[in-house]
XYZ file of C-alpha atoms in Angstrom:
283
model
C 39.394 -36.648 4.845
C 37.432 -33.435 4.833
C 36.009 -31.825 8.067
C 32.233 -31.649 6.997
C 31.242 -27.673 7.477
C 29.436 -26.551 10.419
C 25.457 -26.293 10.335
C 24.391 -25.582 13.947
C 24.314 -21.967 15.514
C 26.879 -23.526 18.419
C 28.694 -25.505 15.699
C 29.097 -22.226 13.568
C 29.796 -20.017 16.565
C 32.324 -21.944 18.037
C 34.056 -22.098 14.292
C 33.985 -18.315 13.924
C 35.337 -17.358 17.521
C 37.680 -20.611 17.860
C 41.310 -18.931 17.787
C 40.880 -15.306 17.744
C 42.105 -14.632 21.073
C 46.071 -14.331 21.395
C 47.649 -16.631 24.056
C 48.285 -14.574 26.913
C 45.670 -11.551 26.051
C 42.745 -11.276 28.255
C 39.779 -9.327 26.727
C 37.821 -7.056 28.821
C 34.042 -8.648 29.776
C 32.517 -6.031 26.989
C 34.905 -6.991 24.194
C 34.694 -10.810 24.997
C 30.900 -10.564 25.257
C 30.243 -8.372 22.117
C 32.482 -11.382 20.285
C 30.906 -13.718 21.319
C 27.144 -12.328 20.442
C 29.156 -11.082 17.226
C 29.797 -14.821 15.800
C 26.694 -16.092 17.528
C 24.403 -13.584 15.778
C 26.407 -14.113 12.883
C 25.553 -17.651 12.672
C 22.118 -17.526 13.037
C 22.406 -15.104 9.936
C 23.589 -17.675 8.056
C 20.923 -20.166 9.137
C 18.422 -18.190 8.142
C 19.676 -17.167 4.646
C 19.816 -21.092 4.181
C 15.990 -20.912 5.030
C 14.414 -19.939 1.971
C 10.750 -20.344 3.207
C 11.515 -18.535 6.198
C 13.407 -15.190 3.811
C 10.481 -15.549 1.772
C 7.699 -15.353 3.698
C 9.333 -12.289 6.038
C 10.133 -10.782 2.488
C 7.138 -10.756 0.383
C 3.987 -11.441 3.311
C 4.022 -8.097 4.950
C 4.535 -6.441 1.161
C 1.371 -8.125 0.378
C -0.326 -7.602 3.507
C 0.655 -3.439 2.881
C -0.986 -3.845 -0.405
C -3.946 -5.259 1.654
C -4.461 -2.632 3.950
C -4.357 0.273 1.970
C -7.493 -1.754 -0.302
C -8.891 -2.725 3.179
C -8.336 1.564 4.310
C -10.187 2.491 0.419
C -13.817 1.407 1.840
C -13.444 3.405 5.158
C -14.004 6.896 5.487
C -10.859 8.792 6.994
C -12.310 11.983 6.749
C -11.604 13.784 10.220
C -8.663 11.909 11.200
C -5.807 13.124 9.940
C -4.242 10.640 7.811
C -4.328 9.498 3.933
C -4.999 6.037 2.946
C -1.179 5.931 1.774
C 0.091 7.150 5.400
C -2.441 4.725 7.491
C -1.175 1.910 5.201
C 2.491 2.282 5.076
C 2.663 2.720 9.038
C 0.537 -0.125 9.336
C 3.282 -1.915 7.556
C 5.804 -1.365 10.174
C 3.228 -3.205 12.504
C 2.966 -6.334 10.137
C 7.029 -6.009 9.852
C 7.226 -6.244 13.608
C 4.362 -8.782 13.836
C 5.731 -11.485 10.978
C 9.201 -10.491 10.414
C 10.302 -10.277 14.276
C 7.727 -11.643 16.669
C 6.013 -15.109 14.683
C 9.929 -15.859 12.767
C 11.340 -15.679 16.419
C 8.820 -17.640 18.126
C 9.435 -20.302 15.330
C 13.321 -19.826 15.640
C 13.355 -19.770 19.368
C 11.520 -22.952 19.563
C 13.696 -24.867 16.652
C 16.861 -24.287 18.777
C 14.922 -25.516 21.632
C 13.798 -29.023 20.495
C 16.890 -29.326 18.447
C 18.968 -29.207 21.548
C 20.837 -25.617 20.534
C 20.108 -23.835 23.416
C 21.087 -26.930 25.838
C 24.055 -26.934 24.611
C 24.765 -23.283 23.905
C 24.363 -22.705 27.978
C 27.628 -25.016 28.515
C 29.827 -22.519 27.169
C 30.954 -19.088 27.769
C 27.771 -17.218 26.628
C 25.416 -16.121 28.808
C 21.434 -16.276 28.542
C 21.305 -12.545 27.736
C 23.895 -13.181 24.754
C 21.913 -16.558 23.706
C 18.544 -14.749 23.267
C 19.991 -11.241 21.706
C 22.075 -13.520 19.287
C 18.971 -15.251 18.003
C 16.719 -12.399 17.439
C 19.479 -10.085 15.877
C 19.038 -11.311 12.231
C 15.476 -10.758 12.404
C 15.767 -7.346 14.125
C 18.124 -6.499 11.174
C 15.826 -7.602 8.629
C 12.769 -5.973 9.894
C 14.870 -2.498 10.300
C 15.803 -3.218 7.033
C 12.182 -3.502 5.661
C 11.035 -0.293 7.719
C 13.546 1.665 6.051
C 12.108 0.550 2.687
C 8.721 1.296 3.966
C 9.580 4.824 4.770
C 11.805 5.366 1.045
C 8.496 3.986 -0.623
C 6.425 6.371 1.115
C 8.791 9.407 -0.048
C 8.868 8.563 -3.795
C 5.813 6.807 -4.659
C 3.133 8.158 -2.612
C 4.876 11.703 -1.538
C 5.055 11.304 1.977
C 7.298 13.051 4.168
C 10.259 11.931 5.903
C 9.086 11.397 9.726
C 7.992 14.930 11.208
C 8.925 13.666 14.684
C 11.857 11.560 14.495
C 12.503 10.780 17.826
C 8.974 9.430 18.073
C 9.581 7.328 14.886
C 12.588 5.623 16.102
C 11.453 5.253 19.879
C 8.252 3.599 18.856
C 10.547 1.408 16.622
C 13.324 0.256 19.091
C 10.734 -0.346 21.605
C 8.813 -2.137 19.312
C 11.651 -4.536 18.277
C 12.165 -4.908 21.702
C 8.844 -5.973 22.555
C 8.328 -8.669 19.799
C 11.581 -10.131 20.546
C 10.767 -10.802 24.281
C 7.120 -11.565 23.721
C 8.265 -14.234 20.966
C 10.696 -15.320 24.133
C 7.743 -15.862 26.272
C 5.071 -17.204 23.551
C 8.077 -20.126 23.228
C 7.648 -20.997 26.179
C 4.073 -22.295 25.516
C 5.074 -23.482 22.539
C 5.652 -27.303 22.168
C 6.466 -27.842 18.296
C 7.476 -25.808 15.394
C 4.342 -26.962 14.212
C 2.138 -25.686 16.803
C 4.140 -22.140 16.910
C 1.513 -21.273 13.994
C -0.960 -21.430 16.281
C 0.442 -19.820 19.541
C 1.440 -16.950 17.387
C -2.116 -16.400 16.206
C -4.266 -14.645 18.912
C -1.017 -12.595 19.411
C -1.253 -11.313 15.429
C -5.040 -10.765 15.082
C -5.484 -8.698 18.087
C -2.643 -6.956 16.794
C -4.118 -6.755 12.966
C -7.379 -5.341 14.396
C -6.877 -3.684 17.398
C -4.053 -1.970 17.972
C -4.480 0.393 14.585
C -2.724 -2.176 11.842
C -5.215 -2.783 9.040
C -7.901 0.475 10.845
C -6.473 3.510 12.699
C -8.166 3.738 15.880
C -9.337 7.277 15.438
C -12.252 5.756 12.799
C -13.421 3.395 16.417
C -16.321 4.554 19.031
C -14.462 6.526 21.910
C -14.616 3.679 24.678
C -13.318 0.738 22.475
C -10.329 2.793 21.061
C -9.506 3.217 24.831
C -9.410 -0.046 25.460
C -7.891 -1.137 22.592
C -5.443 1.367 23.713
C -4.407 -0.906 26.148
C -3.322 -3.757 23.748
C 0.308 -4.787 23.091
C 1.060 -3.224 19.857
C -0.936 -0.334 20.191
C 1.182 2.163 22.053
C 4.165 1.041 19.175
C 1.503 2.003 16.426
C 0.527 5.620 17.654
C 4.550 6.687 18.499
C 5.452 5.202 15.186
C 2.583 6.644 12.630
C 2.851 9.840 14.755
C 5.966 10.024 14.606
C 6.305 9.644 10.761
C 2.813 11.921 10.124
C 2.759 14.303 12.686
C -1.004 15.099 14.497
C -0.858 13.701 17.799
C -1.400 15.270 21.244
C 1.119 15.060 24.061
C -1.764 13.402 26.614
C -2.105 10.612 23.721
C 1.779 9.962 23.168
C 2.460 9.805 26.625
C -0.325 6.869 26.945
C 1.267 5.197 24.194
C 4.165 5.050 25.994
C 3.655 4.399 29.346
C 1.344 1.452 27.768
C 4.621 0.588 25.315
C 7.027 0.019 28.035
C 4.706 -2.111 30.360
C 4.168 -4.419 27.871
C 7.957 -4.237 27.177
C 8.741 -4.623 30.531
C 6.305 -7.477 31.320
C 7.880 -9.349 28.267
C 11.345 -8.946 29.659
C 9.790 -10.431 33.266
C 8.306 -13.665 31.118
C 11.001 -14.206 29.040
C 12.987 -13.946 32.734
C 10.272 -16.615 34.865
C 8.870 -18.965 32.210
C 10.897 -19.434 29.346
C 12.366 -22.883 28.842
C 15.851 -23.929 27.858
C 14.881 -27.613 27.713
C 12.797 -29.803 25.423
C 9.209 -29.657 25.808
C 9.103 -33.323 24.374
């Protein structure tokens, strides 16, 4: 009789680790933990390649939605700020990557693992919280690096861009963007009581972020007082390191508000992913 193949994350986790530790070796806490998130991530990898809709619409939305901006960015006058419709809309493809691709897939994934008892029963075993959470986002972290590196090849040979002036900027808006998404799709799960209704949790989340925080319009084209307190939003510090970064043409008093404001949000996600968010069924 054939054993039918494994289709869970803890089914497929458990296959790919099962065995690879020598009777009589113990592993060191790092090695056994990076296995473990190794085969875990791994799984979910494969999970989501099976997805189709889910590949799809992380693949080809924020490609449209890039498309979208720069004929949104065509009818506004840039004049005096710096950037080129071309620059404005390729960085404000990073933020759709990091809206669609990390934060609204996760909340979705998060909250399918959830109700179909995954996460219950991923807790009995070895792997801790930490590992659980990491594992789960990882794919989609990959994938939306990926996309972000095709962003910035794009820019170079089809609308003669330069690689990132600052890259430090670049990448540190990046990773803390990542970051952020994944914990604040931790957290939005948490309200979340269906897949179903995750397309509507996720939605104040993504238009604030479309029109505030410099997405689909750069915030140098708003009145003084609102871009400061759109300034404030999540996104927004991630936006200003990241198209900064790449373009060059910021001042050191506005990058180091974009930070600061970065790693609060970052660090309040962390906090509600650590308080509120639910193992259980919400059922």
């Amino acid at each position: 009789m054939t054993t039918p193949a494994p289709t869970t994350p803890a089914a497929l986790a458990a296959d790919r680790t099962a065995g690879r530790t020598a009777p009589g070796r113990s592993p060191s806490s790092a090695s056994a933990s990076a296995r473990r998130l190794t085969a875990l991530a791994r799984a979910e990898l494969i999970l989501l390649v099976r997805n189709r809709s889910a590949i799809f619409l992380a693949l080809v939305l924020p490609v449209v939605m890039v498309f979208s901006i720069r004929a949104s960015l065509q009818q506004i006058d840039l004049s005096g700020t710096g950037l080129s419709v071309a620059g404005a809309a390729l960085t404000g493809g990073i933020g759709i990557v990091l809206v669609q691709v990390v934060y609204m897939n996760l909340v979705t994934g998060y909250v399918t693992r959830r109700e179909e008892l995954v996460l219950k029963r991923l807790r009995t075993g070895e792997i801790t919280d930490r590992e659980i959470l990491t594992a789960t986002a990882l794919p989609s972290v990959v994938l939306a690096l990926l996309q972000c590196v095709l962003l910035v090849a794009a820019g170079a040979v089809a609308f003669d861009l330069t690689a990132p002036r600052r890259p430090e900027l670049f990448l540190a808006g990046l990773v803390v963007g990542l970051v952020m998404m994944s914990a604040l799709a931790a957290a939005t799960s948490a309200m979340t009581r269906t897949v179903q209704t995750s397309q509507l949790t996720t939605l104040p989340l993504f238009f604030v972020s479309l029109v505030g925080s410099g997405i689909f319009v750069p915030l140098d084209v708003f009145p003084d007082r609102l871009a400061s307190v759109l300034e404030l939003l999540p996104l927004t510090g991630v936006m200003t390191l990241v198209r900064h970064g790449w373009l060059g043409g910021v001042e050191t008093g506005d990058l180091l508000t974009a930070g600061v404001a970065a790693l609060a949000w970052t660090g309040f996600a962390v906090f509600a992913v650590q308080r509120w968010f639910r193992w259980d069924p919400r059922g």
